[in-house]
Amino acid sequence: MRTNQPQTIYLSEYRVPAYLVDTVDLRFELFEDGTRVHSTLAVRRNPESDAGAAPLELDGDSLVLESVALDGKALSEGEYEDRGDKLIVESVPEQFELSVVTWIEPQNNTRLEGLYKSSGMFCTQCEAEGFRCITFFPDRPDVMSRFRTRVEADKSAYPVLLSNGNDVERGDLGEGRHFVTWEDPFPKPCYLFALVAGDLVEKRDTFTTCSGRDIDLRMYVEPRNAEKCDHAMDSLKRSMRWDEETYGREYDLEIFMIVAVDDFNMGAMENKGLNIFNSSCVLASQETATDVAFQRIEAIVAHEYFHNWSGNRVTCRDWFQLSLKEGFTVFRDSQFSADVGSPTVKRIEDVNVLRTAQFAEDGGPMAHPVRPASYMEISNFYTLTIYEKGAEVVRMIHTLLGPDMFRKGSDLYFQRHDGQAVTTDDFVRAMEDASGRDLSQFRLWYEQAGTPVLDVSDEFDSGQGIYRLTIRQSIPDTPGQTGKKPQHIPFALGLLGSRGESLPLRLESDSQDAPTERVLELTGETHVFEFHGLNECPVPSLLRQFSAPVRVRYPWTREQMLFLMSHDPDGFNRWDAGQRLAVDVIQSLIGAPKDSSIDARLVAAYRHLISDSSLDQALVANMLQLPSAAYLIELAESADAPAIHEARERVLKHLAIALRDDLVACYRRNLEEGDYAVTPEQIARRSLRNTALAWLLQINDEEGRELAQRQFRNSDNMTDRLGALRALVNSDYEEDRERVLEEFYERFQEDPQVVEQWFSVQAASDRAGQLPQIRALLEHRAFDWKNPNKIRSVVGAFAGQNLAAFHRPDGSGYNFLADQVCRLDDSNPQIAARLVTPLTRWKKFAPAHSELMKSALERIRDKSGLSRDVYEVVHKSLAG
Ligand code: TRP
Ligand code: ZN
């Protein structure tokens, strides 16, 4: 495949397109041995381009070109050049019609980009650059066209034929074939094109918009999944209402369709009017989906729906602007999830992901700004930085402007840029213009990579009653970026008195009444804030709600952590104080003698959490989760992964032994009666009882074992059944482990989503997921190298979650991962490049490990014909 180095694309080299395409007329002839694509483009010179009469250049990838015609006249071989990745027509008039016929083989497409087959149906994935795998086209988001698509296929194998927009014509073609024609009235970039053909059942519903229009809602799934659509459909209707109420956004087409496919590289895709979902991100039933899955589905359905405005009506000028749509849309979907669920829990979940994985990315060799300046392969930039940090950046604008000004800003943005392909700068400008605020320094959040560090110190002047808080910011160097400027950081602060009361934050300029919470704005390198009128030294509650994606360093004492854990009125900071305390205790045990003591105050704090049922149980359920080993590694300087794992386990077992009776009582108290529902209250109860079970089984508690077995057999929902399975699998009861795993598989083997759960429970467990067992899972008949979900649930879960096994000191885990990456590089480079991630963090680890990780990376680097995707990740990791 590849012999030379892939090219780097630079934002600074952006030029407007030389040619625009006003309309695209497509005809797909779908056959079992291939598909013929007829495309007719109405092309004209771009008046905004200074390229003049430049040659026409269209992108292509893996296409067999059958013919080219200009204004109806076939071109001879000398009149165009087919370079494989480009089709070049040297001389073209100012305006013309170009017709191209290509032949493609969806049945052999394992990359899952462009048109491919998944369990017998045809489907597409065009973002970011998949449309060029279908036909020659200017495959860039600033070329927006109106699409008309005719799909032709065998009628009995593919009764359902879908594309974007409205169906305008259908009919028979003879010989058992039929067609449907779709027309999308809204101009769109080609990455939003979609086509589906299959034998699918249709689920229908209606939504009446705020202006009284009835929208046809349709879900298309394989017949065996017909009963798993209700939750997604309800989520869709909730999202549509919410976007009207919160952002004033009404849906625009007459039909909105969702399709579920089993083989999909990512979670879901917002194609105009025809969203395509990974089955695991849309199908759910009480018996087969966990609470986590239900919530994830609701969030992803919302996310894709919200893209209709933040992404489709207003799209990206180029792929450097990816966070324009992704950051904003993630912000929107997390606001939605917070509104329909528990806001504090949602914030805890988001921050956990951010601090564990995005901070690691920002501190690693692939660190990049929210708006990158260069890339080799754009698929590698669908990252936590673009999505999650990008959402945090929008959230900070929301915090700085307040909800009303923010809404004025989003209204202006949608109105000003409807139908356009724009930049993150345009987004910020709309926010500035609507609010009158100056966000010029704030823009650095888009340009500078790396997680800012805030060093906080304080002193109390008892004579004058002044509390002085000093905050110094610094931004670490990242590959290719040094000497960064201070950023504009909103820092939410509260001060607590010794009885836990909220103290007024009185600045010198203030009159008598001062608020008990303030958002301080940091813009310089160092700030000193003075709070007046205090009788005692307060306990500071810093960065409430995690008001900015930064690391805070402050010399908290354990007393202060315990105090905040039980008194901070900010639920998020209560949780955070508990996490910090647990981190502090675990860190003090890393490498310490086996018999070194564990702070009794931790046990007391957890006992209080478990037994005081007057506390917010949803918050308690989260506070009980010890910081993950991945987070502890992220916090470490030179991480000894096995030692971190061991210290964490020691604390968990210590807590479980000390709190054994409280855990049993907690389990019994949370055994619920009543019908299953996915409400914050019930989710909290299930989470509490499953945490209790997991802990009891860590200490080989016989009663816990019986409770787990009973729950495994009798539960009426997947959260409890899987909770019991996981607890037993991670216990020392070896025969139980084998038996429940077998029973579970026996029962659910026909359900791919459940089998994926079954794989990952094993792959993520240090008991059931050691390398020989992982190898056996890869040989299991339910495993499939062509299915990204299966790969993620075994290989991904092993390398990402099973830290004890992956970081075996002999390097076997690293070598195993390198082997799988090399194997996948040929069939699915996008997935291969994502799987490399754990190895890219090699510098984070103690020398013995990092050397082995590095040589695993070098083995991947030396594979011949490495894809551009893996090339970029591996080379940047070795260089950074
Ligand atoms: N735009 C999609 C989303 O965030 C992301 C996506 C779906 C994607 N499939 C992809 C990105 C394939 C790259 C490749 O909702
Ligand atoms: Zn998205």
Tab-separated table of N, CA, C and O in Angstrom, residues 11 46 78 125 178 184 285 388 444-445 628 637 724 735 763 808 877:
chain	number	residue	atom	x	y	z
A	11	LEU	N	-4.069	24.190	8.199
A	11	LEU	CA	-5.149	25.187	8.212
A	11	LEU	C	-4.725	26.449	7.459
A	11	LEU	O	-5.506	27.042	6.722
A	46	ASN	N	-16.335	29.183	-8.768
A	46	ASN	CA	-16.657	29.916	-7.543
A	46	ASN	C	-16.278	31.379	-7.712
A	46	ASN	O	-15.100	31.692	-7.870
A	78	GLY	N	-7.640	11.205	-23.073
A	78	GLY	CA	-6.717	12.332	-23.015
A	78	GLY	C	-7.313	13.594	-22.398
A	78	GLY	O	-6.600	14.520	-22.036
A	125	GLN	N	-21.270	5.525	5.385
A	125	GLN	CA	-20.687	6.443	6.364
A	125	GLN	C	-19.773	7.380	5.582
A	125	GLN	O	-18.726	6.961	5.103
A	178	HIS	N	-36.614	-2.815	-7.986
A	178	HIS	CA	-37.442	-1.613	-7.808
A	178	HIS	C	-36.548	-0.415	-7.510
A	178	HIS	O	-35.337	-0.554	-7.350
A	184	ASP	N	-33.491	15.961	-1.314
A	184	ASP	CA	-33.222	16.747	-0.100
A	184	ASP	C	-33.191	18.212	-0.494
A	184	ASP	O	-32.290	18.655	-1.209
A	285	SER	N	-33.743	-2.652	25.527
A	285	SER	CA	-34.916	-3.140	26.231
A	285	SER	C	-34.491	-3.388	27.670
A	285	SER	O	-33.295	-3.519	27.948
A	388	GLU	N	-14.970	16.750	23.806
A	388	GLU	CA	-15.249	17.060	25.216
A	388	GLU	C	-14.634	18.392	25.643
A	388	GLU	O	-15.292	19.205	26.280
A	444	LEU	N	-8.032	31.996	22.724
A	444	LEU	CA	-6.845	31.148	22.901
A	444	LEU	C	-7.220	29.710	23.272
A	444	LEU	O	-6.454	28.776	23.030
A	445	TRP	N	-8.400	29.532	23.859
A	445	TRP	CA	-8.852	28.167	24.172
A	445	TRP	C	-8.937	27.308	22.904
A	445	TRP	O	-8.839	26.096	22.960
A	628	SER	N	-10.759	5.730	39.423
A	628	SER	CA	-10.333	4.587	38.614
A	628	SER	C	-8.809	4.515	38.544
A	628	SER	O	-8.117	5.520	38.731
A	637	GLU	N	3.277	10.814	38.040
A	637	GLU	CA	4.394	11.359	37.264
A	637	GLU	C	5.028	10.269	36.398
A	637	GLU	O	5.141	10.396	35.202
A	724	ALA	N	-24.498	-8.386	38.842
A	724	ALA	CA	-24.206	-9.624	39.576
A	724	ALA	C	-23.149	-10.433	38.833
A	724	ALA	O	-22.222	-10.988	39.452
A	735	GLU	N	-15.424	-21.380	40.383
A	735	GLU	CA	-16.467	-22.180	39.691
A	735	GLU	C	-17.692	-21.339	39.395
A	735	GLU	O	-18.314	-21.497	38.358
A	763	ALA	N	-13.024	-9.210	29.407
A	763	ALA	CA	-11.771	-8.589	28.943
A	763	ALA	C	-11.271	-7.522	29.910
A	763	ALA	O	-10.075	-7.258	29.990
A	808	ARG	N	1.316	-6.039	32.291
A	808	ARG	CA	2.191	-7.103	32.818
A	808	ARG	C	3.649	-6.725	32.563
A	808	ARG	O	4.004	-6.318	31.455
A	877	SER	N	3.608	9.593	18.158
A	877	SER	CA	3.852	9.084	19.516
A	877	SER	C	5.328	8.836	19.763
A	877	SER	O	5.837	9.109	20.842
